[in-house]
PDB file of C-alpha atoms in Angstrom:
ATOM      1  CA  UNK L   1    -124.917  49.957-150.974  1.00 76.00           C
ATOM      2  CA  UNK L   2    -126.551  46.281-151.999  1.00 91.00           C
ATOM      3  CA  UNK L   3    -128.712  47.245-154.637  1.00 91.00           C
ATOM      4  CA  UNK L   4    -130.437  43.821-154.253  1.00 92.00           C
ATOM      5  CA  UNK L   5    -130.966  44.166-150.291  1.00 94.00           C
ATOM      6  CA  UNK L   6    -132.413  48.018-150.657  1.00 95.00           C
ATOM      7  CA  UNK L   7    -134.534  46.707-153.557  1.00 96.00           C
ATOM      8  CA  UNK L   8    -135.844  43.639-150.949  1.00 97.00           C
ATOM      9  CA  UNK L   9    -136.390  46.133-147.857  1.00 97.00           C
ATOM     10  CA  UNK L  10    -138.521  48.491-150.251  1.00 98.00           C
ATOM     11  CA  UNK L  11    -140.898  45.548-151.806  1.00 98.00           C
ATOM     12  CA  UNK L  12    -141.003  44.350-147.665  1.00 98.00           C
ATOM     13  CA  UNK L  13    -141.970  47.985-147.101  1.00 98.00           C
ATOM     14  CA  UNK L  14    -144.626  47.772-150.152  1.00 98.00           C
ATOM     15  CA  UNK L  15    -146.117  44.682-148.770  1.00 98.00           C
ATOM     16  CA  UNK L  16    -146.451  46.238-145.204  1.00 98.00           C
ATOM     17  CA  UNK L  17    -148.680  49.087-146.484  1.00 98.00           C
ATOM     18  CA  UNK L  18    -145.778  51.554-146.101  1.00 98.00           C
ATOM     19  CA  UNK L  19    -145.561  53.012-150.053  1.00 98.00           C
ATOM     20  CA  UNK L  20    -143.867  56.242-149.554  1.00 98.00           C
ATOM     21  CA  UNK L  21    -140.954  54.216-147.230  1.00 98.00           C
ATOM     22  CA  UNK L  22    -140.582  51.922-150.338  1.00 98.00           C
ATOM     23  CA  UNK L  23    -140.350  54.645-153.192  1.00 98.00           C
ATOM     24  CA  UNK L  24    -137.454  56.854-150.938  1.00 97.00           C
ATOM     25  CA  UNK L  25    -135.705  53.245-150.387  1.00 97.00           C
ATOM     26  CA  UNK L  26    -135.671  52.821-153.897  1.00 97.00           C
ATOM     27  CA  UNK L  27    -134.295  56.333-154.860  1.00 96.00           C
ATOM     28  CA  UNK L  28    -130.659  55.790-154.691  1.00 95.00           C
ATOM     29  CA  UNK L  29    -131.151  51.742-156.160  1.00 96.00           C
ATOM     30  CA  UNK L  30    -132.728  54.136-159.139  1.00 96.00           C
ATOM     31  CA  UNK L  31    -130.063  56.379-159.269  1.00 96.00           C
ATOM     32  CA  UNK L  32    -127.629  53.554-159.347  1.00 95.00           C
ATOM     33  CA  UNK L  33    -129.268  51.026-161.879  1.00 95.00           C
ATOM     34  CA  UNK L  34    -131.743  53.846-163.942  1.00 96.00           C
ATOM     35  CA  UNK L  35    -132.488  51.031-166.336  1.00 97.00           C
ATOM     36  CA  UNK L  36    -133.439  48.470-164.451  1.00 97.00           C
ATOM     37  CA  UNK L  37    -136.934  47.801-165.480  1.00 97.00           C
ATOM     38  CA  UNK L  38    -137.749  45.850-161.996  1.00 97.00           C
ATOM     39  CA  UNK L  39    -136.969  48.620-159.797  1.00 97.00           C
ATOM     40  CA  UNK L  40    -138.699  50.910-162.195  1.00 98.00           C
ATOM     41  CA  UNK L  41    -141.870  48.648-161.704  1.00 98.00           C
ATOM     42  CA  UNK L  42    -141.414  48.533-158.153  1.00 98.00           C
ATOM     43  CA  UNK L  43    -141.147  52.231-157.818  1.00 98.00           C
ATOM     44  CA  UNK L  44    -144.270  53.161-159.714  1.00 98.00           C
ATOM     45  CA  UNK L  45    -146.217  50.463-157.661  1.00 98.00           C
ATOM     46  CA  UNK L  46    -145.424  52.844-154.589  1.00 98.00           C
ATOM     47  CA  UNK L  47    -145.826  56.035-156.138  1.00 98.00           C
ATOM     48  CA  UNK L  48    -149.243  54.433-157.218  1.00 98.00           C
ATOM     49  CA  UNK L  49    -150.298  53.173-153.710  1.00 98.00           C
ATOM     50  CA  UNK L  50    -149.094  56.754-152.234  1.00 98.00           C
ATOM     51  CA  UNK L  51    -151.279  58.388-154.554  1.00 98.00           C
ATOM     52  CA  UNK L  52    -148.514  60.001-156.546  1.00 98.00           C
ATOM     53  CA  UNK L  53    -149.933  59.231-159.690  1.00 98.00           C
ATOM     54  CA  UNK L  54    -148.169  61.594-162.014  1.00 98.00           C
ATOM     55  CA  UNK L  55    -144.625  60.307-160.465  1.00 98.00           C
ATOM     56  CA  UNK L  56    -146.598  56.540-161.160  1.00 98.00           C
ATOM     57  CA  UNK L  57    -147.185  58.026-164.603  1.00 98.00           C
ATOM     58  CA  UNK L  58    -143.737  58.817-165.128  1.00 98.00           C
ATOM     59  CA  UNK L  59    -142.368  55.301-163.881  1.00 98.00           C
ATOM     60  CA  UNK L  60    -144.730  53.408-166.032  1.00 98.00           C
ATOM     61  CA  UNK L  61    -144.551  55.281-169.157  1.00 98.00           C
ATOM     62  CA  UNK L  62    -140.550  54.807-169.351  1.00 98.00           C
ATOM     63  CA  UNK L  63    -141.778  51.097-168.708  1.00 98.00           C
ATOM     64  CA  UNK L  64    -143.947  51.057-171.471  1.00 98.00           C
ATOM     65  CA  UNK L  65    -141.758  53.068-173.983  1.00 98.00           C
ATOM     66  CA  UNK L  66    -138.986  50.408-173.650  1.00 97.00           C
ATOM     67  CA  UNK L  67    -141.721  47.158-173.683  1.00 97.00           C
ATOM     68  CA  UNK L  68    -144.751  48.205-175.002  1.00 97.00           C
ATOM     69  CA  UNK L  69    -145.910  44.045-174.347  1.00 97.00           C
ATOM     70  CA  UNK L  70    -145.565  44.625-170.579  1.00 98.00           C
ATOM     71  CA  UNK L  71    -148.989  44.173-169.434  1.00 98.00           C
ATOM     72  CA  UNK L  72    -148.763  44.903-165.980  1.00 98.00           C
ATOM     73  CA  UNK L  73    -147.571  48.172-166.654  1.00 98.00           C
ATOM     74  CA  UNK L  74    -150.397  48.999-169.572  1.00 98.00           C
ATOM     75  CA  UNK L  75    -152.673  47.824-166.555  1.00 98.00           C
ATOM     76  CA  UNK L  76    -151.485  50.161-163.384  1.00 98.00           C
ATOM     77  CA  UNK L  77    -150.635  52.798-166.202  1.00 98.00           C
ATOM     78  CA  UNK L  78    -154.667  52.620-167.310  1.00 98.00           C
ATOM     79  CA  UNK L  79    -155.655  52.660-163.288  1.00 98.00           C
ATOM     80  CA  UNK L  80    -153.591  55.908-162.764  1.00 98.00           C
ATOM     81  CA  UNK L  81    -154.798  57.640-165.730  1.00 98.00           C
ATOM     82  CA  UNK L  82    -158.391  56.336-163.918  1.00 98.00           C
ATOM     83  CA  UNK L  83    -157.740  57.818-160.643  1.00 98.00           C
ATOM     84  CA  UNK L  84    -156.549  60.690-162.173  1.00 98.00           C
ATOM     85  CA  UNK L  85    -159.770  61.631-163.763  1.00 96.00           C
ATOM     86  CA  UNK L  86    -158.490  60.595-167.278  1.00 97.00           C
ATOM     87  CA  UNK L  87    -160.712  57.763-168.728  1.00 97.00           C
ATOM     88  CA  UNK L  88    -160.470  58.151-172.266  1.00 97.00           C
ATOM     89  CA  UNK L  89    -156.725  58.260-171.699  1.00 98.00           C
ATOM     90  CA  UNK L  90    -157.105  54.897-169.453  1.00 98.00           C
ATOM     91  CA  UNK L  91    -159.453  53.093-171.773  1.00 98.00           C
ATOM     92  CA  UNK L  92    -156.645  52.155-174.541  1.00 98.00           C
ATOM     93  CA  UNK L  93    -154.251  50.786-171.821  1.00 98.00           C
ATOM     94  CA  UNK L  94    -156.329  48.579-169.877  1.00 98.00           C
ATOM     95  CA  UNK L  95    -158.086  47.363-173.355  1.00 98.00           C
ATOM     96  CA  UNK L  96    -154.145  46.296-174.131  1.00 98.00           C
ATOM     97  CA  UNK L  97    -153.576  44.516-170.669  1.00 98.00           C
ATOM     98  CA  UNK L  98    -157.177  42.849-170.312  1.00 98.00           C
ATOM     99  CA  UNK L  99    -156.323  41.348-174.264  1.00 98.00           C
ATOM    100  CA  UNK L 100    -152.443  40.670-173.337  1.00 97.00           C
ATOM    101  CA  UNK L 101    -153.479  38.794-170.552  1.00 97.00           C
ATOM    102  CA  UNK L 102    -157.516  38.376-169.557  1.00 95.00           C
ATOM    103  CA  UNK L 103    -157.505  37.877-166.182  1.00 97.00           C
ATOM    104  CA  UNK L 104    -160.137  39.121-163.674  1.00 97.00           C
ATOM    105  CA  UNK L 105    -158.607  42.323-162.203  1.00 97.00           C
ATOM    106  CA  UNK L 106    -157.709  43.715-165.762  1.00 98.00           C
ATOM    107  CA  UNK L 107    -160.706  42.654-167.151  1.00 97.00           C
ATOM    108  CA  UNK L 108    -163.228  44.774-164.093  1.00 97.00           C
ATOM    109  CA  UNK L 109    -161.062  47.256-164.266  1.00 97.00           C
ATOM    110  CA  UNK L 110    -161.750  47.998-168.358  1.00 97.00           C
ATOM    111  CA  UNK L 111    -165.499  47.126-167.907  1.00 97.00           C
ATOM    112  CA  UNK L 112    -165.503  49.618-164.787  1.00 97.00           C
ATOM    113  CA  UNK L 113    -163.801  52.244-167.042  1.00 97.00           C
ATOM    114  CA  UNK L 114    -165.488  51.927-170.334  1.00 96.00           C
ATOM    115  CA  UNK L 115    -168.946  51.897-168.408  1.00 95.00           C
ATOM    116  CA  UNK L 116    -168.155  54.855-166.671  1.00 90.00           C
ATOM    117  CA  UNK L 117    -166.991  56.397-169.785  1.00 83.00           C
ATOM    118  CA  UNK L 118    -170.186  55.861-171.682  1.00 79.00           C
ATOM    119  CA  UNK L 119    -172.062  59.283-172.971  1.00 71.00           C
ATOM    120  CA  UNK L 120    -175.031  60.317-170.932  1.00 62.00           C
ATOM    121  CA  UNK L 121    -177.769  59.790-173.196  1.00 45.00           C
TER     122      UNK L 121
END
C-alpha cells in the first residue's frame, strides 16, 4: 500500500463531499502509521463532516493530548462538542483556538457558542 497515495485519494474524497469514503480510505493508512498526526487530522475532519462526532472526538482528543497548541484541532474539537449538545464542554476549546489564532471562523464560532450558552434570565 502507498500510504501517501491512500492518504491523497481520501483528502480528494473529503474535498468531493464524500466523508465516510475518506475516513474507510484512511483506515488501513491509520493502522499502518497510528501516530501520524496528519492522517489523524484528516480522519477526524471526515468523521466530523459524516456526523460521527464521538469517532471526531476520539481523533481530535489524541490530537490534542500529544499538542495541546494545535489550534485547528481545539477548534473542530469545540464544534463537535457543539453539535453534540455539549456547550460548556465546547466553550474552553474554541476560547483556546479563537486566542491561538483569531481568525473569523474561530472567532463566530465562540461568540455563537458562548451566546447560546448564556443563562436564561
Amino acid at each position: 500500500m502507498d500510504i501517501h497515495a491512500e492518504y491523497e485519494r481520501a483528502e480528494s474524497l473529503l474535498d468531493a463531499g464524500r466523508p465516510i469514503e475518506a475516513a474507510d480510505a484512511l483506515l488501513p493508512v491509520i493502522a499502518a502509521e497510528p501516530d501520524n498526526a496528519a492522517v489523524r487530522s484528516l480522519l477526524a475532519r471526515a468523521y466530523f463532516h459524516s456526523a460521527q462526532l464521538n469517532r471526531a472526538e476520539q481523533q481530535l482528543r489524541w490530537l490534542i493530548d500529544r499538542d495541546p497548541s494545535d489550534h485547528y484541532a481545539q477548534f473542530v474539537l469545540g464544534r463537535t462538542l457543539e453539535r453534540q449538545g455539549r456547550p460548556e464542554q465546547a466553550l474552553p476549546h474554541l476560547r483556546l483556538a479563537a486566542v491561538m489564532r483569531p481568525i473569523e471562523d474561530y472567532t463566530t464560532a465562540l461568540r455563537r457558542v458562548e451566546a447560546n450558552n448564556r443563562p436564561n434570565g
